[in-house]
Structures are given as structure tokens and as C-alpha cells.
Amino acid sequence: MSDQRGLPPMRPTGWFQVAWSADITIGEVKSLHYLGTDLVAFRREDGTVAVLDAHCQHLGAHLGGGCVVGNDIQCPFHGWVWSGEGRNVSIPYQDRPNKARRIRSWPVAEQDEGIFVWHDPNGGPPRWELPNVREQLGAHIAERKFAPVGPDERSLKAGIRVHPQVIAENAVDPHHFRFVHQTPISPTVLHEETDGARWQAKVGFGRRWSDGVDRPDDHDNTIQIMWSGIGTSWNGELLGRGDDAAARIIAICTTPVDDQYSDIFATYWIEDGAEDHAERLVQAKAALDQDISIWHTQIYLEPPGLATSEAAGFRRLRRWANSFYDVAG
């Protein structure tokens, strides 16, 4: 099943970012709309975040105008109180709650500055956990210290006409770097592997990698790319050679809003103490803008017309991506 542009459905299974941790403080309520659904997120008194379908199951009022009461949320219309698990726990003018009515509660994960919800079109529980990002990107990234993420290191690209899978296909598309990002030559995909929901690749930049040989202990001028499902990705970059190499982590998390548009949450970690912090942040943001200028008007071809050097990678990634769609999606 696909939409009018030939794309797979905009309701894939997986984890999707809906906010940054800094967006929701204790006691705060935030209205959201993702995956074709009105949602409400709130941070409970115990510090955890809950995400529910947005409408009270009394008379349908939107809970976004409500308030947090302890670890629960109170409807602004008649004061019914709902737990983060979607159960009615109090009706202020009745001595017992309504146990028959429930609001859908979305599984939530909070890590790496982000708040993520689990989506399964069949309503199933999470099939995998989000990865330990720095550990999975490799010791050459994990051992580095990064500057704190502030407002400048968070960028929301809202209402982009792109499917998450189109962005995931960048992981196997080295040749776009020459024409979109103006690199002197195409980088080389040195290694690809998949393990269930995870897709990981190592890409080398510069002529020293043009032989296509992956030297596992050599990470100079490389990017480690990791996808967990098709909604969440992280790049671990080591730019430069030897002691002068500087690290950067970029998270690109794409969440469908409806059947045509997605929001892209971009988060940037710059190595702590880097004198060119501002410059490296500007460069990273510019690269995403360059990609978006293509994605926003791109159509999806199945099958695509592929050159020999890129065909195997695209076909492997599309086979992997197919596992995240439900036929009823």
C-alpha cells in the first residue's frame, strides 16, 4: 500500500521523536499532532513524561488546556482526572472513577535530549529499545566529551513534504554528497550491517578511503551512521586526521505529521572545547537545509533507476525498511 507519490504508508512501526526534553518541564502540558493523531504530552511530578491521545473520554474536550495534578492530567472542561496510563482516576463530583473508559497511552522513551513515542498501527508494544547511541557509534565517539545541548543545538524543521524512508536512504547514497554538499569526490561506503531494527554504516571521506577497504581501527574522516527503525538516526562524525580530528554527533529524527508531511528534529553535539564550535554548528545545519531542499519536492520511484555502484545498497535498505510497514498501515 502506498500514497499518491508511490511511497509506503506514512504510518510505519517504530520510535518517533515528538519533542525535546527541554520542551516540557515538570507540571507542563503540551499539545502535539503526529502520526495523524492529536496528542497531549505532560511531565508528571515524578519527572517522567506521559503521552496520551488528546481528547477526554467524558465529552471529548482537548486535554491540552488541562493541568497536571501530581502524576495525572485534569481535563479543563469538567475536571476529570486521567493517569499517564490513560485510566480515569477521579471525577470531582462523583465518589468513584469511570473504569470503563480509557484514553490511549503511548509508550514513551526519553533519552539523548529527546522524547520519543512508540507507534505500531496494530497497537502492539515496543519491539525494540532505542540504542545506547554513543556506545553503538563506537569507542572513538563514546570516549569524547561533548558540549551541552542548548537552544542553538536544537532545530525543528516543521511541515516538510518527506517520508522518513526517503531520509533513511541517505545512508546508502554517497553520490549525493558531490552535488548537494559539494564534496570534491563521493565518499565511500566502507561497511554496512543490519541487526533487526538497526541499520549501521561507516562512510569514509577523501581519496584515502577510495580503495573501499574498511580499516576498523581507523576513523579519521569518517561518519558512523546508525538508524533504529526509519524514524530515528544518529551520525557520529570524526572530521580531520590524527590528533586534529574533531568529533560531532548529529541526530536526525523524522516523525510523520499526517499522510504527506513530517517534522524533522535535528540535534547537534559538538565536541567540548572546540574553538570552532559555532562554525561547525552552522556547517551541520546548512547540510540539513541542503538535503531538505531536495526532499521537499522529491517523488518516490519504485523501482528506481539505479547506477551499478549504488544499486545493491539501495535495494538492501528498502528490503530492511519494508519490515516496518503493516499492510493495513
Tab-separated table of N, CA and C in Angstrom, residues 27-155:
chain	number	residue	atom	x	y	z
A	27	GLY	N	5.110	19.584	35.414
A	27	GLY	CA	3.827	20.266	35.504
A	27	GLY	C	3.354	20.896	34.217
A	28	GLU	N	4.141	20.778	33.143
A	28	GLU	CA	3.768	21.418	31.880
A	28	GLU	C	3.013	20.444	30.984
A	29	VAL	N	2.040	20.981	30.244
A	29	VAL	CA	1.232	20.227	29.288
A	29	VAL	C	1.509	20.779	27.897
A	30	LYS	N	1.681	19.879	26.918
A	30	LYS	CA	1.992	20.321	25.554
A	30	LYS	C	1.093	19.580	24.568
A	31	SER	N	0.402	20.328	23.726
A	31	SER	CA	-0.420	19.737	22.674
A	31	SER	C	0.457	19.418	21.462
A	32	LEU	N	0.232	18.244	20.862
A	32	LEU	CA	1.016	17.775	19.728
A	32	LEU	C	0.080	17.184	18.678
A	33	HIS	N	0.581	17.061	17.453
A	33	HIS	CA	-0.147	16.315	16.423
A	33	HIS	C	0.868	15.560	15.586
A	34	TYR	N	0.901	14.243	15.750
A	34	TYR	CA	1.813	13.393	14.996
A	34	TYR	C	1.131	12.091	14.630
A	35	LEU	N	1.623	11.496	13.538
A	35	LEU	CA	1.098	10.212	13.070
A	35	LEU	C	-0.418	10.264	12.884
A	36	GLY	N	-0.884	11.434	12.407
A	36	GLY	CA	-2.290	11.625	12.127
A	36	GLY	C	-3.173	11.708	13.351
A	37	THR	N	-2.587	11.965	14.536
A	37	THR	CA	-3.350	11.892	15.782
A	37	THR	C	-3.085	13.116	16.644
A	38	ASP	N	-4.149	13.679	17.225
A	38	ASP	CA	-3.983	14.723	18.236
A	38	ASP	C	-3.499	14.069	19.532
A	39	LEU	N	-2.420	14.615	20.082
A	39	LEU	CA	-1.798	14.062	21.278
A	39	LEU	C	-1.646	15.137	22.335
A	40	VAL	N	-1.474	14.697	23.567
A	40	VAL	CA	-1.114	15.600	24.653
A	40	VAL	C	0.017	14.945	25.443
A	41	ALA	N	1.067	15.726	25.694
A	41	ALA	CA	2.200	15.251	26.490
A	41	ALA	C	2.276	16.080	27.752
A	42	PHE	N	2.637	15.451	28.854
A	42	PHE	CA	2.805	16.199	30.100
A	42	PHE	C	3.875	15.534	30.945
A	43	ARG	N	4.587	16.399	31.699
A	43	ARG	CA	5.620	15.888	32.593
A	43	ARG	C	5.053	15.833	34.005
A	44	ARG	N	5.068	14.626	34.552
A	44	ARG	CA	4.476	14.379	35.852
A	44	ARG	C	5.363	14.878	36.986
A	45	GLU	N	4.799	14.897	38.159
A	45	GLU	CA	5.528	15.352	39.342
A	45	GLU	C	6.763	14.506	39.598
A	46	ASP	N	6.716	13.225	39.208
A	46	ASP	CA	7.883	12.355	39.406
A	46	ASP	C	8.947	12.556	38.331
A	47	GLY	N	8.725	13.485	37.394
A	47	GLY	CA	9.710	13.823	36.368
A	47	GLY	C	9.561	13.075	35.066
A	48	THR	N	8.733	12.052	35.018
A	48	THR	CA	8.557	11.289	33.789
A	48	THR	C	7.525	11.956	32.882
A	49	VAL	N	7.605	11.636	31.603
A	49	VAL	CA	6.694	12.198	30.605
A	49	VAL	C	5.681	11.135	30.197
A	50	ALA	N	4.431	11.537	30.089
A	50	ALA	CA	3.363	10.686	29.564
A	50	ALA	C	2.807	11.320	28.300
A	51	VAL	N	2.396	10.482	27.356
A	51	VAL	CA	1.761	10.951	26.126
A	51	VAL	C	0.468	10.171	25.937
A	52	LEU	N	-0.637	10.895	25.779
A	52	LEU	CA	-1.959	10.306	25.584
A	52	LEU	C	-2.581	10.847	24.305
A	53	ASP	N	-3.553	10.101	23.747
A	53	ASP	CA	-4.456	10.731	22.790
A	53	ASP	C	-5.075	11.950	23.471
A	54	ALA	N	-5.359	12.980	22.705
A	54	ALA	CA	-5.585	14.293	23.300
A	54	ALA	C	-6.962	14.522	23.898
A	55	HIS	N	-7.938	13.661	23.612
A	55	HIS	CA	-9.305	14.022	23.969
A	55	HIS	C	-9.844	13.219	25.147
A	56	CYS	N	-10.408	13.943	26.090
A	56	CYS	CA	-11.029	13.351	27.279
A	56	CYS	C	-12.175	12.436	26.859
A	57	GLN	N	-12.257	11.285	27.505
A	57	GLN	CA	-13.297	10.309	27.160
A	57	GLN	C	-14.599	10.525	27.948
A	58	HIS	N	-14.763	11.735	28.468
A	58	HIS	CA	-16.040	12.119	29.070
A	58	HIS	C	-16.925	12.714	27.983
A	59	LEU	N	-16.559	13.924	27.512
A	59	LEU	CA	-17.326	14.582	26.454
A	59	LEU	C	-16.432	15.069	25.310
A	60	GLY	N	-15.187	14.592	25.283
A	60	GLY	CA	-14.341	14.857	24.127
A	60	GLY	C	-13.539	16.131	24.157
A	61	ALA	N	-13.436	16.798	25.302
A	61	ALA	CA	-12.636	18.020	25.369
A	61	ALA	C	-11.159	17.704	25.151
A	62	HIS	N	-10.437	18.677	24.627
A	62	HIS	CA	-8.998	18.520	24.389
A	62	HIS	C	-8.252	18.744	25.699
A	63	LEU	N	-7.425	17.780	26.068
A	63	LEU	CA	-6.710	17.856	27.343
A	63	LEU	C	-5.550	18.840	27.314
A	64	GLY	N	-5.224	19.358	26.128
A	64	GLY	CA	-4.122	20.317	26.043
A	64	GLY	C	-4.358	21.568	26.858
A	65	GLY	N	-5.605	21.879	27.158
A	65	GLY	CA	-5.900	23.028	28.002
A	65	GLY	C	-5.990	22.693	29.471
A	66	GLY	N	-5.662	21.429	29.807
A	66	GLY	CA	-5.769	20.996	31.201
A	66	GLY	C	-4.507	21.275	31.994
A	67	CYS	N	-4.430	20.641	33.152
A	67	CYS	CA	-3.294	20.871	34.046
A	67	CYS	C	-2.858	19.544	34.660
A	68	VAL	N	-1.605	19.529	35.108
A	68	VAL	CA	-1.049	18.349	35.758
A	68	VAL	C	-1.426	18.374	37.234
A	69	VAL	N	-1.927	17.255	37.706
A	69	VAL	CA	-2.264	17.086	39.124
A	69	VAL	C	-1.461	15.891	39.622
A	70	GLY	N	-0.365	16.167	40.310
A	70	GLY	CA	0.520	15.084	40.737
A	70	GLY	C	1.138	14.410	39.531
A	71	ASN	N	0.792	13.138	39.330
A	71	ASN	CA	1.296	12.401	38.174
A	71	ASN	C	0.220	12.195	37.107
A	72	ASP	N	-0.880	12.946	37.205
A	72	ASP	CA	-2.022	12.777	36.316
A	72	ASP	C	-2.332	14.093	35.611
A	73	ILE	N	-3.291	14.043	34.684
A	73	ILE	CA	-3.702	15.245	33.964
A	73	ILE	C	-5.202	15.436	34.157
A	74	GLN	N	-5.602	16.702	34.395
A	74	GLN	CA	-7.001	17.035	34.652
A	74	GLN	C	-7.596	17.760	33.452
A	75	CYS	N	-8.749	17.299	33.026
A	75	CYS	CA	-9.442	17.895	31.891
A	75	CYS	C	-9.935	19.301	32.251
A	76	PRO	N	-9.796	20.269	31.335
A	76	PRO	CA	-10.241	21.630	31.637
A	76	PRO	C	-11.752	21.813	31.606
A	77	PHE	N	-12.501	20.831	31.095
A	77	PHE	CA	-13.939	21.003	30.888
A	77	PHE	C	-14.743	20.675	32.149
A	78	HIS	N	-14.551	19.467	32.696
A	78	HIS	CA	-15.292	19.066	33.886
A	78	HIS	C	-14.392	18.513	34.989
A	79	GLY	N	-13.085	18.630	34.820
A	79	GLY	CA	-12.164	18.257	35.884
A	79	GLY	C	-11.888	16.774	36.037
A	80	TRP	N	-12.311	15.955	35.071
A	80	TRP	CA	-11.983	14.532	35.164
A	80	TRP	C	-10.462	14.379	35.110
A	81	VAL	N	-9.951	13.479	35.918
A	81	VAL	CA	-8.503	13.281	36.028
A	81	VAL	C	-8.134	11.930	35.424
A	82	TRP	N	-7.092	11.950	34.588
A	82	TRP	CA	-6.638	10.758	33.872
A	82	TRP	C	-5.175	10.487	34.199
A	83	SER	N	-4.857	9.220	34.396
A	83	SER	CA	-3.474	8.846	34.672
A	83	SER	C	-2.661	8.837	33.381
A	84	GLY	N	-1.344	8.764	33.520
A	84	GLY	CA	-0.479	8.673	32.348
A	84	GLY	C	-0.677	7.389	31.571
A	85	GLU	N	-1.342	6.420	32.188
A	85	GLU	CA	-1.657	5.154	31.519
A	85	GLU	C	-3.040	5.199	30.861
A	86	GLY	N	-3.698	6.365	30.942
A	86	GLY	CA	-4.967	6.546	30.258
A	86	GLY	C	-6.190	6.102	31.034
A	87	ARG	N	-6.041	5.828	32.343
A	87	ARG	CA	-7.186	5.417	33.159
A	87	ARG	C	-7.795	6.626	33.858
A	88	ASN	N	-9.093	6.650	33.951
A	88	ASN	CA	-9.760	7.679	34.732
A	88	ASN	C	-9.571	7.365	36.213
A	89	VAL	N	-9.005	8.314	36.963
A	89	VAL	CA	-8.721	8.071	38.381
A	89	VAL	C	-9.562	8.940	39.300
A	90	SER	N	-10.264	9.928	38.734
A	90	SER	CA	-11.071	10.791	39.586
A	90	SER	C	-12.103	11.552	38.765
A	91	ILE	N	-13.313	11.627	39.318
A	91	ILE	CA	-14.357	12.521	38.832
A	91	ILE	C	-14.734	13.390	40.019
A	92	PRO	N	-14.506	14.688	39.972
A	92	PRO	CA	-14.615	15.515	41.176
A	92	PRO	C	-16.003	15.589	41.780
A	93	TYR	N	-17.044	15.283	41.009
A	93	TYR	CA	-18.405	15.350	41.534
A	93	TYR	C	-19.033	13.961	41.644
A	94	GLN	N	-18.165	12.944	41.749
A	94	GLN	CA	-18.638	11.575	41.929
A	94	GLN	C	-17.624	10.837	42.797
A	95	ASP	N	-18.069	9.882	43.582
A	95	ASP	CA	-17.180	9.226	44.540
A	95	ASP	C	-16.363	8.077	43.954
A	96	ARG	N	-16.510	7.804	42.680
A	96	ARG	CA	-15.716	6.752	42.060
A	96	ARG	C	-15.420	7.138	40.610
A	97	PRO	N	-14.282	6.661	40.070
A	97	PRO	CA	-13.946	6.969	38.678
A	97	PRO	C	-14.733	6.109	37.709
A	98	ASN	N	-14.640	6.444	36.450
A	98	ASN	CA	-15.247	5.658	35.382
A	98	ASN	C	-14.186	4.673	34.884
A	99	LYS	N	-14.273	3.436	35.322
A	99	LYS	CA	-13.257	2.437	34.973
A	99	LYS	C	-13.451	1.856	33.576
A	100	ALA	N	-14.592	2.127	32.974
A	100	ALA	CA	-14.882	1.539	31.665
A	100	ALA	C	-14.227	2.299	30.519
A	101	ARG	N	-13.942	3.592	30.712
A	101	ARG	CA	-13.405	4.413	29.627
A	101	ARG	C	-11.903	4.561	29.778
A	102	ARG	N	-11.193	4.488	28.638
A	102	ARG	CA	-9.748	4.623	28.622
A	102	ARG	C	-9.331	5.578	27.515
A	103	ILE	N	-8.245	6.265	27.732
A	103	ILE	CA	-7.590	7.063	26.700
A	103	ILE	C	-6.325	6.308	26.282
A	104	ARG	N	-6.065	6.252	24.993
A	104	ARG	CA	-4.865	5.537	24.561
A	104	ARG	C	-3.614	6.206	25.119
A	105	SER	N	-2.774	5.419	25.742
A	105	SER	CA	-1.488	5.867	26.258
A	105	SER	C	-0.392	5.352	25.335
A	106	TRP	N	0.539	6.215	24.969
A	106	TRP	CA	1.614	5.854	24.049
A	106	TRP	C	2.882	5.511	24.846
A	107	PRO	N	3.536	4.396	24.548
A	107	PRO	CA	4.833	4.120	25.185
A	107	PRO	C	5.804	5.257	24.912
A	108	VAL	N	6.539	5.667	25.937
A	108	VAL	CA	7.437	6.824	25.846
A	108	VAL	C	8.850	6.403	26.236
A	109	ALA	N	9.825	6.896	25.499
A	109	ALA	CA	11.236	6.777	25.871
A	109	ALA	C	11.822	8.173	25.857
A	110	GLU	N	12.632	8.469	26.852
A	110	GLU	CA	13.282	9.778	26.923
A	110	GLU	C	14.776	9.577	27.082
A	111	GLN	N	15.545	10.004	26.087
A	111	GLN	CA	16.995	9.892	26.143
A	111	GLN	C	17.613	10.802	25.094
A	112	ASP	N	18.896	11.094	25.276
A	112	ASP	CA	19.647	11.895	24.310
A	112	ASP	C	18.917	13.184	23.947
A	113	GLU	N	18.404	13.852	24.972
A	113	GLU	CA	17.740	15.156	24.857
A	113	GLU	C	16.345	15.080	24.249
A	114	GLY	N	15.879	13.883	23.864
A	114	GLY	CA	14.618	13.794	23.148
A	114	GLY	C	13.552	12.986	23.861
A	115	ILE	N	12.298	13.237	23.483
A	115	ILE	CA	11.141	12.477	23.943
A	115	ILE	C	10.582	11.742	22.722
A	116	PHE	N	10.470	10.428	22.826
A	116	PHE	CA	10.070	9.578	21.720
A	116	PHE	C	8.834	8.774	22.109
A	117	VAL	N	7.959	8.541	21.136
A	117	VAL	CA	6.819	7.650	21.360
A	117	VAL	C	6.939	6.450	20.432
A	118	TRP	N	6.379	5.342	20.893
A	118	TRP	CA	6.326	4.129	20.084
A	118	TRP	C	5.017	4.094	19.316
A	119	HIS	N	5.121	3.840	18.009
A	119	HIS	CA	3.922	3.717	17.183
A	119	HIS	C	3.895	2.357	16.515
A	120	ASP	N	2.785	1.673	16.626
A	120	ASP	CA	2.526	0.423	15.919
A	120	ASP	C	1.092	0.499	15.415
A	121	PRO	N	0.865	0.402	14.107
A	121	PRO	CA	-0.501	0.524	13.597
A	121	PRO	C	-1.446	-0.535	14.140
A	122	ASN	N	-0.899	-1.640	14.657
A	122	ASN	CA	-1.733	-2.678	15.269
A	122	ASN	C	-1.841	-2.522	16.783
A	123	GLY	N	-1.228	-1.481	17.336
A	123	GLY	CA	-1.318	-1.242	18.766
A	123	GLY	C	-0.422	-2.108	19.610
A	124	GLY	N	0.562	-2.760	19.009
A	124	GLY	CA	1.448	-3.641	19.759
A	124	GLY	C	2.452	-2.884	20.604
A	125	PRO	N	3.043	-3.548	21.611
A	125	PRO	CA	4.034	-2.917	22.477
A	125	PRO	C	5.364	-2.751	21.738
A	126	PRO	N	6.297	-1.984	22.287
A	126	PRO	CA	7.596	-1.798	21.629
A	126	PRO	C	8.294	-3.116	21.332
A	127	ARG	N	8.812	-3.224	20.106
A	127	ARG	CA	9.525	-4.421	19.677
A	127	ARG	C	11.015	-4.302	19.907
A	128	TRP	N	11.511	-3.099	20.156
A	128	TRP	CA	12.925	-2.903	20.455
A	128	TRP	C	13.076	-1.627	21.265
A	129	GLU	N	14.209	-1.499	21.923
A	129	GLU	CA	14.540	-0.295	22.672
A	129	GLU	C	15.403	0.614	21.814
A	130	LEU	N	15.339	1.902	22.092
A	130	LEU	CA	16.273	2.810	21.438
A	130	LEU	C	17.693	2.459	21.866
A	131	PRO	N	18.667	2.628	20.974
A	131	PRO	CA	20.035	2.191	21.286
A	131	PRO	C	20.754	3.137	22.236
A	132	ASN	N	21.787	2.602	22.875
A	132	ASN	CA	22.759	3.430	23.579
A	132	ASN	C	23.622	4.069	22.498
A	133	VAL	N	23.321	5.299	22.168
A	133	VAL	CA	23.839	5.899	20.944
A	133	VAL	C	25.355	5.952	20.921
A	134	ARG	N	25.971	6.525	21.935
A	134	ARG	CA	27.422	6.714	21.877
A	134	ARG	C	28.161	5.391	21.862
A	135	GLU	N	27.667	4.429	22.615
A	135	GLU	CA	28.295	3.112	22.619
A	135	GLU	C	28.191	2.462	21.253
A	136	GLN	N	27.027	2.556	20.610
A	136	GLN	CA	26.823	1.928	19.316
A	136	GLN	C	27.584	2.630	18.200
A	137	LEU	N	27.832	3.928	18.343
A	137	LEU	CA	28.584	4.645	17.315
A	137	LEU	C	30.072	4.340	17.370
A	138	GLY	N	30.531	3.749	18.470
A	138	GLY	CA	31.928	3.335	18.550
A	138	GLY	C	32.697	4.053	19.642
A	139	ALA	N	33.781	3.403	20.089
A	139	ALA	CA	34.594	3.956	21.180
A	139	ALA	C	35.203	5.297	20.804
A	140	HIS	N	35.510	5.499	19.517
A	140	HIS	CA	36.119	6.764	19.098
A	140	HIS	C	35.151	7.934	19.273
A	141	ILE	N	33.865	7.652	19.381
A	141	ILE	CA	32.862	8.673	19.685
A	141	ILE	C	32.545	8.664	21.175
A	142	ALA	N	32.359	7.482	21.740
A	142	ALA	CA	31.948	7.361	23.143
A	142	ALA	C	32.953	7.989	24.092
A	143	GLU	N	34.232	7.944	23.756
A	143	GLU	CA	35.268	8.440	24.674
A	143	GLU	C	35.414	9.959	24.623
A	144	ARG	N	34.737	10.605	23.707
A	144	ARG	CA	34.840	12.061	23.586
A	144	ARG	C	33.846	12.758	24.517
A	145	LYS	N	34.167	13.968	24.882
A	145	LYS	CA	33.271	14.782	25.690
A	145	LYS	C	32.654	15.850	24.794
A	146	PHE	N	31.341	16.020	24.925
A	146	PHE	CA	30.629	16.953	24.064
A	146	PHE	C	30.030	18.092	24.881
A	147	ALA	N	29.947	19.243	24.248
A	147	ALA	CA	29.366	20.411	24.902
A	147	ALA	C	27.870	20.182	25.132
A	148	PRO	N	27.311	20.803	26.182
A	148	PRO	CA	25.870	20.654	26.431
A	148	PRO	C	25.043	21.137	25.240
A	149	VAL	N	23.894	20.519	25.082
A	149	VAL	CA	22.965	20.913	24.022
A	149	VAL	C	22.075	22.033	24.540
A	150	GLY	N	22.142	23.170	23.880
A	150	GLY	CA	21.288	24.296	24.221
A	150	GLY	C	20.316	24.586	23.097
A	151	PRO	N	19.614	25.705	23.161
A	151	PRO	CA	18.634	26.030	22.118
A	151	PRO	C	19.235	26.090	20.714
A	152	ASP	N	20.480	26.560	20.593
A	152	ASP	CA	21.098	26.658	19.271
A	152	ASP	C	21.403	25.285	18.682
A	153	GLU	N	21.546	24.285	19.540
A	153	GLU	CA	21.875	22.932	19.070
A	153	GLU	C	20.633	22.081	18.807
A	154	ARG	N	19.471	22.682	18.867
A	154	ARG	CA	18.212	22.000	18.556
A	154	ARG	C	17.518	22.762	17.435
A	155	SER	N	17.109	22.033	16.401
A	155	SER	CA	16.484	22.686	15.256
A	155	SER	C	15.318	21.842	14.771
